[in-house]
JSON list of C-alpha atoms in Angstrom, two decimals:
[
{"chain": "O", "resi": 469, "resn": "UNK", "atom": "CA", "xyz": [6.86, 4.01, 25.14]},
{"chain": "O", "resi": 470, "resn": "UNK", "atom": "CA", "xyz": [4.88, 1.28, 26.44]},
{"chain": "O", "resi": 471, "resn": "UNK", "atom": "CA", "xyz": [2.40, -1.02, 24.20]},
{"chain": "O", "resi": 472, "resn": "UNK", "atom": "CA", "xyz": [-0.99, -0.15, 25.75]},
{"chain": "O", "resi": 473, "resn": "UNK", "atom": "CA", "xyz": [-2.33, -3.54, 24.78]},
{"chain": "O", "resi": 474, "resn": "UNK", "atom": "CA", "xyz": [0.63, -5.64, 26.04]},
{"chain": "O", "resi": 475, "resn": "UNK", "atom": "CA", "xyz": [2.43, -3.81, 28.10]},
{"chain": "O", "resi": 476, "resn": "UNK", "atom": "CA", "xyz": [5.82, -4.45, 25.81]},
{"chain": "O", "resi": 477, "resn": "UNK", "atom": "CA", "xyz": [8.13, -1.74, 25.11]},
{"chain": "O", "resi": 478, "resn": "UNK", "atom": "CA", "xyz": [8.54, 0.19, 22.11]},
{"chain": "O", "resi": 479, "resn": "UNK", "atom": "CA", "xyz": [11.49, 1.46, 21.38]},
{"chain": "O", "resi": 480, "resn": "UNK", "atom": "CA", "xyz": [9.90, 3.78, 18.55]},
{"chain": "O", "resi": 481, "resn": "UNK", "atom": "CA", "xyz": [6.35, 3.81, 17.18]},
{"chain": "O", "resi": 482, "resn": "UNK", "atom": "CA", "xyz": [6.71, 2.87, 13.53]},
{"chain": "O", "resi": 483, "resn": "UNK", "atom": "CA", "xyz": [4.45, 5.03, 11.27]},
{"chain": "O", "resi": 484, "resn": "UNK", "atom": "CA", "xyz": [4.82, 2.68, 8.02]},
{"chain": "O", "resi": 485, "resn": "UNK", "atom": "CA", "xyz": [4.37, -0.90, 7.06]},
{"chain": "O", "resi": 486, "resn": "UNK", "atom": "CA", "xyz": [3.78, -2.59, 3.74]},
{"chain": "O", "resi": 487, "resn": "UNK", "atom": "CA", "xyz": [5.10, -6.14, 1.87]},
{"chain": "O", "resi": 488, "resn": "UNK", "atom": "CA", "xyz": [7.67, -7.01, 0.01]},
{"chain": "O", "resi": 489, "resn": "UNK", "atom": "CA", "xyz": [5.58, -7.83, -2.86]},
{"chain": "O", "resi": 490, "resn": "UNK", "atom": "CA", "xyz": [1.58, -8.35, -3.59]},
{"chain": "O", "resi": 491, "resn": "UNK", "atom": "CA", "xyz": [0.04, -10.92, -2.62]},
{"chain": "O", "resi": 492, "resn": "UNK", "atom": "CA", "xyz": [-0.52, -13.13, -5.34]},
{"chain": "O", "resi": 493, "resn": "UNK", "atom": "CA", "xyz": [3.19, -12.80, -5.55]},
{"chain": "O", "resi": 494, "resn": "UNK", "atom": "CA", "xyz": [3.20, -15.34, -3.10]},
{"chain": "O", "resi": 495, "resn": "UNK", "atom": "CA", "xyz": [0.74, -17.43, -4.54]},
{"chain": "O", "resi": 496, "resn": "UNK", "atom": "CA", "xyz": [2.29, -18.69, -7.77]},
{"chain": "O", "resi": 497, "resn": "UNK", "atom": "CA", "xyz": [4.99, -21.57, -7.93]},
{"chain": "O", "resi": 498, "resn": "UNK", "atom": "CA", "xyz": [8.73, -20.19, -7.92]},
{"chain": "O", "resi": 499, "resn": "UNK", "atom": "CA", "xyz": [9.54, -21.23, -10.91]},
{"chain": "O", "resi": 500, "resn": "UNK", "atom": "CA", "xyz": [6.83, -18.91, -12.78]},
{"chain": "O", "resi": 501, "resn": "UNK", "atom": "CA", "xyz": [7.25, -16.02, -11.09]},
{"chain": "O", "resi": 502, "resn": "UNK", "atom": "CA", "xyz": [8.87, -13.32, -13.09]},
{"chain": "O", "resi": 503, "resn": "UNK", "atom": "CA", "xyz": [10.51, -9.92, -11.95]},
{"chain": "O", "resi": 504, "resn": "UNK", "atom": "CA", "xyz": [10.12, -8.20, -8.90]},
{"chain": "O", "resi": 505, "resn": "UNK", "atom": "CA", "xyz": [12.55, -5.67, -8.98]},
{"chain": "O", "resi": 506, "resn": "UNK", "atom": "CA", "xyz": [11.80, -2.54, -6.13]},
{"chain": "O", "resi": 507, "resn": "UNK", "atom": "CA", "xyz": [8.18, -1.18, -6.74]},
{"chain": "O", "resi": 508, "resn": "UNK", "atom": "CA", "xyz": [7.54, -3.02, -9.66]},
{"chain": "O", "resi": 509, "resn": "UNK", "atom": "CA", "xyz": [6.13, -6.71, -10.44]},
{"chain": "O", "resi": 510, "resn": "UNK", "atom": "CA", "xyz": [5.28, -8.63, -13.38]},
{"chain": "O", "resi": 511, "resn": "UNK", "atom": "CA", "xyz": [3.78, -12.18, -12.60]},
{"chain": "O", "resi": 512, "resn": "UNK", "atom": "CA", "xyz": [3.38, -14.18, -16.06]},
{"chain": "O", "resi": 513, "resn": "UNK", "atom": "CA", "xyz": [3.20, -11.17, -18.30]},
{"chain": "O", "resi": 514, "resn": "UNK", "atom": "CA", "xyz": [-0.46, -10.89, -17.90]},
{"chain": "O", "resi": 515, "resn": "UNK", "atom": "CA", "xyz": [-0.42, -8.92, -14.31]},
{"chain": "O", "resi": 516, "resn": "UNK", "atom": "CA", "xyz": [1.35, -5.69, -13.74]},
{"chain": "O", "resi": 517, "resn": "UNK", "atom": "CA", "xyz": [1.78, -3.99, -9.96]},
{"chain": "O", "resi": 518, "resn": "UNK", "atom": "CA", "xyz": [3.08, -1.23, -8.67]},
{"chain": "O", "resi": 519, "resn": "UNK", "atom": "CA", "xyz": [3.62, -0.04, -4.90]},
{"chain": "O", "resi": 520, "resn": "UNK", "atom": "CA", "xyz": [2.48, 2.84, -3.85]},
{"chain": "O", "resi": 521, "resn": "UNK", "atom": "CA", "xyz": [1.34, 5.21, -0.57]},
{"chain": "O", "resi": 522, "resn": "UNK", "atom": "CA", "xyz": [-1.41, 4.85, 1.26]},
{"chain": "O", "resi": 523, "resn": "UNK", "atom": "CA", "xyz": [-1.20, 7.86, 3.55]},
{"chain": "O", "resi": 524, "resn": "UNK", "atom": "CA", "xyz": [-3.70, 7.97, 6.93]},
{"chain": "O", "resi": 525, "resn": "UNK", "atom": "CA", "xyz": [-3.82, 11.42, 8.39]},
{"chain": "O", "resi": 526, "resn": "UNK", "atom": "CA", "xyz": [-2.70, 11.32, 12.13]},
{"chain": "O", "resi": 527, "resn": "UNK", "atom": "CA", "xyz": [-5.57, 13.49, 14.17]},
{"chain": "O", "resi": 528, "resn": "UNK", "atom": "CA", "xyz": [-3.94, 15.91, 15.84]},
{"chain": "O", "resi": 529, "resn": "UNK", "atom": "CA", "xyz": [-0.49, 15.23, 14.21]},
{"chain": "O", "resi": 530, "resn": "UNK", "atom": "CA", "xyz": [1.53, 16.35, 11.29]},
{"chain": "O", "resi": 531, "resn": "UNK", "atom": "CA", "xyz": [2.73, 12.96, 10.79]},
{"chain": "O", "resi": 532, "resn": "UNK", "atom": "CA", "xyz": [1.16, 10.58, 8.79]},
{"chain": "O", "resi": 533, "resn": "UNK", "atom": "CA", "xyz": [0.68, 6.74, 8.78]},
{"chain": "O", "resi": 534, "resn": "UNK", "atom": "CA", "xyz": [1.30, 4.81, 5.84]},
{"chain": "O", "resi": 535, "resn": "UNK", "atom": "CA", "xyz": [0.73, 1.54, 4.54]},
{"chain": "O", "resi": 536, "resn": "UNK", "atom": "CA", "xyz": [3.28, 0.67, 1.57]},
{"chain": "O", "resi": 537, "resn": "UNK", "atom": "CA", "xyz": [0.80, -1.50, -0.53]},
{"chain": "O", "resi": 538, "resn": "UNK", "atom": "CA", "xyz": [1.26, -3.35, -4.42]},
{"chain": "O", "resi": 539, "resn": "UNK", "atom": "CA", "xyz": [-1.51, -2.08, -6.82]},
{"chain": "O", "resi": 540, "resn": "UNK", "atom": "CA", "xyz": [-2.80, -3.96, -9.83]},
{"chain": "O", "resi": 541, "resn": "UNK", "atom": "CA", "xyz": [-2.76, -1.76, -13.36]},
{"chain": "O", "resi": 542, "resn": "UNK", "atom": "CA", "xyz": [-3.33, -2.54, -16.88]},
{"chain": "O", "resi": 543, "resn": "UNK", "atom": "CA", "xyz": [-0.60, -3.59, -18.54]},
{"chain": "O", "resi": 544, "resn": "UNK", "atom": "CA", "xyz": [-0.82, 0.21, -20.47]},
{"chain": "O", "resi": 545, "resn": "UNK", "atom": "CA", "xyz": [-0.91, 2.27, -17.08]},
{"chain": "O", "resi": 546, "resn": "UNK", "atom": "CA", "xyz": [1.75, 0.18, -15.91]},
{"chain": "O", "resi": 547, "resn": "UNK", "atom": "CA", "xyz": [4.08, 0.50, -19.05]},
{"chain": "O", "resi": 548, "resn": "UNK", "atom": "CA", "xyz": [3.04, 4.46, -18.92]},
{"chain": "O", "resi": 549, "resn": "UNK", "atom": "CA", "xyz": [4.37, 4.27, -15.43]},
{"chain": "O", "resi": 550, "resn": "UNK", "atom": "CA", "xyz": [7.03, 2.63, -16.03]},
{"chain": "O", "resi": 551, "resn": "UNK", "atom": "CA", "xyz": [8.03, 5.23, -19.41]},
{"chain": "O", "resi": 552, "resn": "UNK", "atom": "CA", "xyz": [7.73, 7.92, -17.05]},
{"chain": "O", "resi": 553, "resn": "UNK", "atom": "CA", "xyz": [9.70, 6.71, -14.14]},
{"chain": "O", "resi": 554, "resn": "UNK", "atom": "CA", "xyz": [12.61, 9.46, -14.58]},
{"chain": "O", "resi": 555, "resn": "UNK", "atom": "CA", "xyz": [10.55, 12.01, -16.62]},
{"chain": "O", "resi": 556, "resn": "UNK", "atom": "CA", "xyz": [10.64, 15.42, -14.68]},
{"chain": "O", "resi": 557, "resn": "UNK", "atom": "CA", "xyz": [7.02, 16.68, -14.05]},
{"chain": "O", "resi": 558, "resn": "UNK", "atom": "CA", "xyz": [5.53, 13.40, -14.46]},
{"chain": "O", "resi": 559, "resn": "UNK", "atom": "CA", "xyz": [3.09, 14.15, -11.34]},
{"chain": "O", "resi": 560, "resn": "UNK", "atom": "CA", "xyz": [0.36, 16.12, -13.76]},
{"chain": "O", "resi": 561, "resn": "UNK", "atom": "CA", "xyz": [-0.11, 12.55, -15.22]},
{"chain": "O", "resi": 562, "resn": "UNK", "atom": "CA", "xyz": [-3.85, 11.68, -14.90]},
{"chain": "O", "resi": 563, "resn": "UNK", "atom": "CA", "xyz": [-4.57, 8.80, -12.01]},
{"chain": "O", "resi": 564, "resn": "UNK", "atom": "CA", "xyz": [-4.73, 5.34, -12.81]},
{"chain": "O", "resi": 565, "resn": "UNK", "atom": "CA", "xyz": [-7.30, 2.90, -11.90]},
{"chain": "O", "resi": 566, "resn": "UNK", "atom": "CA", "xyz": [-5.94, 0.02, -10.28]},
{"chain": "O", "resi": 567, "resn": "UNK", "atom": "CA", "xyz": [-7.12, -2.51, -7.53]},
{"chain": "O", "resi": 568, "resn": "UNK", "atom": "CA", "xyz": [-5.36, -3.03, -4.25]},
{"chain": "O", "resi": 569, "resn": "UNK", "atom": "CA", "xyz": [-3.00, -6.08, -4.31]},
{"chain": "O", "resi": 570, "resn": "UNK", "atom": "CA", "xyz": [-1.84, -6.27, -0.74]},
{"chain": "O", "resi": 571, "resn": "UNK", "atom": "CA", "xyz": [-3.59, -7.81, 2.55]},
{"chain": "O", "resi": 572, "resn": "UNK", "atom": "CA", "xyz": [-3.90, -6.27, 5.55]},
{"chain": "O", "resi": 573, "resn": "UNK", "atom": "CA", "xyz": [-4.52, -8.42, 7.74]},
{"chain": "O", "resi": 574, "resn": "UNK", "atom": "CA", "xyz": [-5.32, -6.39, 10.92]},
{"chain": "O", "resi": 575, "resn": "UNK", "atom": "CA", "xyz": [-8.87, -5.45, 9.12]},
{"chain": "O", "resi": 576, "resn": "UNK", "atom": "CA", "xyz": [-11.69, -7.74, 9.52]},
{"chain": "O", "resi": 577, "resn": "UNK", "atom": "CA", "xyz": [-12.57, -7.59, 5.96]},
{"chain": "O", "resi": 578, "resn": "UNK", "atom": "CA", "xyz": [-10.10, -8.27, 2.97]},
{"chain": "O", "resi": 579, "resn": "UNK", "atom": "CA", "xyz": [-8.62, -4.75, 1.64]},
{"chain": "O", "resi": 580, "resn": "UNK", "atom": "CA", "xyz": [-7.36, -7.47, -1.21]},
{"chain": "O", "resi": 581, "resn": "UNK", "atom": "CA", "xyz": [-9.10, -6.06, -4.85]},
{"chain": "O", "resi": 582, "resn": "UNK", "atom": "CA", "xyz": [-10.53, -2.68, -3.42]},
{"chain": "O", "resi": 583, "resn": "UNK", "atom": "CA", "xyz": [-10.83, 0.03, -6.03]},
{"chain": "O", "resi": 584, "resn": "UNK", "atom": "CA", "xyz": [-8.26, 2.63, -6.31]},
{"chain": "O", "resi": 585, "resn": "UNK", "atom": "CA", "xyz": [-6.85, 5.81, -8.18]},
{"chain": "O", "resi": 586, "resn": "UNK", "atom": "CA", "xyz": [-3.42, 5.76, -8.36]},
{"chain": "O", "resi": 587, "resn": "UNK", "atom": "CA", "xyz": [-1.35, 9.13, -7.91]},
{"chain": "O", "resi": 588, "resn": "UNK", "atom": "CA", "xyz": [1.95, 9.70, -9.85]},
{"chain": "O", "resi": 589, "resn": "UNK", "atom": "CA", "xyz": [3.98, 12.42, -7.74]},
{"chain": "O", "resi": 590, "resn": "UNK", "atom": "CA", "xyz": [7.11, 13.52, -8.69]},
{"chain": "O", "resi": 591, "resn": "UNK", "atom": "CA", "xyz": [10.38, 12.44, -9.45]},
{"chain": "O", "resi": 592, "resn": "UNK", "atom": "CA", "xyz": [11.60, 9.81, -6.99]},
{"chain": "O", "resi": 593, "resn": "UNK", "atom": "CA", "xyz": [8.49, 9.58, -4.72]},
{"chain": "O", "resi": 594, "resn": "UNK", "atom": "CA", "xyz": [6.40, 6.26, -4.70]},
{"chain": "O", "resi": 595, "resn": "UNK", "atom": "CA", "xyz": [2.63, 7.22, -6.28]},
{"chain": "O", "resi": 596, "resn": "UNK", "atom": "CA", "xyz": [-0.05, 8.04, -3.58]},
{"chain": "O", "resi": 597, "resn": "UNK", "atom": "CA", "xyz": [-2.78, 5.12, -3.41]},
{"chain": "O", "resi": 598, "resn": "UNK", "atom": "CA", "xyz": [-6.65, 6.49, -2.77]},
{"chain": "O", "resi": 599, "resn": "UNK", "atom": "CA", "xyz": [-9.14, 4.48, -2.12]},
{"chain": "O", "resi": 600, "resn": "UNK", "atom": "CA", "xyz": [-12.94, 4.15, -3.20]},
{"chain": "O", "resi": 601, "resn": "UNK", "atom": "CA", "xyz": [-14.68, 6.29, -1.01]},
{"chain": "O", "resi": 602, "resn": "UNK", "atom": "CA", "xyz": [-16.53, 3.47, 0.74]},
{"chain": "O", "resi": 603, "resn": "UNK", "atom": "CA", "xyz": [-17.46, 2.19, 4.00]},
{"chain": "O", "resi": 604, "resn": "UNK", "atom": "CA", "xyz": [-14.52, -0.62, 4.39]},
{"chain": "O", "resi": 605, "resn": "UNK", "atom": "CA", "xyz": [-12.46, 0.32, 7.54]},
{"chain": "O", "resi": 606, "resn": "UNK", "atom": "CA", "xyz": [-9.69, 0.99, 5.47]},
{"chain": "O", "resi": 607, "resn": "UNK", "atom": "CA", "xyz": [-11.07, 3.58, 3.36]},
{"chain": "O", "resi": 608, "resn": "UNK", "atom": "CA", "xyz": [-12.82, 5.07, 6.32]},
{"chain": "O", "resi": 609, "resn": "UNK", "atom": "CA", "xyz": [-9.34, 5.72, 8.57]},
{"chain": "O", "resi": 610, "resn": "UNK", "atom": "CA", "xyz": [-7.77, 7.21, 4.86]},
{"chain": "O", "resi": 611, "resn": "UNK", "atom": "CA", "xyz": [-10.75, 9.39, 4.87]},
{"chain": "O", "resi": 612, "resn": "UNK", "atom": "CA", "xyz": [-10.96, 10.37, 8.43]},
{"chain": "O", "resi": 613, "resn": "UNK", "atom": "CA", "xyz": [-7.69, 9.79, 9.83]},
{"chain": "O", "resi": 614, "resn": "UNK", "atom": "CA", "xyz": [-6.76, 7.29, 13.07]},
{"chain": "O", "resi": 615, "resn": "UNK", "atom": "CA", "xyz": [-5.54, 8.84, 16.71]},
{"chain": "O", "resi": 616, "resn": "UNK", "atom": "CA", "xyz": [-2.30, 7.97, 17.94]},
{"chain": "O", "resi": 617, "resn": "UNK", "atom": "CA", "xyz": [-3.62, 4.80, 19.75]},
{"chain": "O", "resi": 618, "resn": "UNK", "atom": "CA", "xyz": [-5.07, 3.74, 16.32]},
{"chain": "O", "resi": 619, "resn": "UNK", "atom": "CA", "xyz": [-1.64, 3.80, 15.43]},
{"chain": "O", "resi": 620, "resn": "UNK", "atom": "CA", "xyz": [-0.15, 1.89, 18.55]},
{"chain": "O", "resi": 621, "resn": "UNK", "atom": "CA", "xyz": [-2.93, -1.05, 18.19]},
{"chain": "O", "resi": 622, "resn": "UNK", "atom": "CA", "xyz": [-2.07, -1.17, 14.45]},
{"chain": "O", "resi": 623, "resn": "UNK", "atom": "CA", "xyz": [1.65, -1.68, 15.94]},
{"chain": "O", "resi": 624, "resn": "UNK", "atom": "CA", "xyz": [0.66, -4.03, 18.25]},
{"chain": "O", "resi": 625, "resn": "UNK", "atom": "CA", "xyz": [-1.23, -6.06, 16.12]},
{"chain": "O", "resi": 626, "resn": "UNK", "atom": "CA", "xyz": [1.07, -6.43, 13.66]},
{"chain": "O", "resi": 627, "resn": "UNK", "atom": "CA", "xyz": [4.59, -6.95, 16.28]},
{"chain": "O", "resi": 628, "resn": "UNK", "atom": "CA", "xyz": [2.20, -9.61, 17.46]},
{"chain": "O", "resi": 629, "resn": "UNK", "atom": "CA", "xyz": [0.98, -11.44, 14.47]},
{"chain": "O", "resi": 630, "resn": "UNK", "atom": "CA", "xyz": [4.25, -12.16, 13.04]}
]
């Protein structure tokens, strides 16, 4: 498959990207950063992510993008999270409100801080992020879903940035 922007090949269209941490992750001094262990982070006690799913319906697919993002929660929906991390049916817990700790930097607006509802599912799958049903692109494509070459400029973009 060819990048229709570049003219590159692609050996295989990825449908999922995300970082290895949120972003102000990155923004405090080594030396005060505390744990980031797999889908959870805890920068100076005081802030509490977790990464989660945000899945984009592929029109006219079965597949599904996703963008792997870090969500900020209060320290109680995070320690609830955290309690229930092995606990069987834990996917009937209510949604938490968090706000959406990772840039994306292919949007022309920051998706950093947008409101979200976070989804617990079950046992060993990452929580499903939604988004505030509002007009940011972001929100719009979760809503509405992107066409395949949505998903090959996103690709692009991104190989391309780097």
């Amino acid at each position: 498959m060819k990048c229709p922007h570049c003219n590159n090949e692609l050996n295989e269209l990825p449908l999922c990207y995300g970082s290895e941490a949120p972003y102000y992750f990155y923004t405090v001094p080594e030396e005060k950063r505390t744990e980031l262990i797999r889908d959870f982070c805890v920068i100076d006690e005081q802030h509490f992510f977790i990464r989660g799913h945000i899945e984009i319906p592929i029109i006219d697919s079965k597949e599904k993008f996703i963008w792997s993002v870090w969500v900020s929660l209060s320290e109680e929906n995070f320690l609830k999270s955290n309690e229930l991390l092995h606990v069987e049916g834990r996917e009937t817990e209510k949604p938490y409100f968090g706000w959406l700790s990772t840039e994306l930097s292919i949007y022309p607006i920051t998706t950093l801080s947008l409101k979200t509802m976070v989804h617990t599912q079950e046992v060993g799958a990452v929580p499903l992020i939604e988004l505030e049903q509002t007009n940011h692109p972001l929100a719009v494509e979760q809503r509405e879903g992107i066409t395949m070459e949505r998903v090959k400029e996103i690709a692009h973009l991104i190989n391309h940035s780097l």
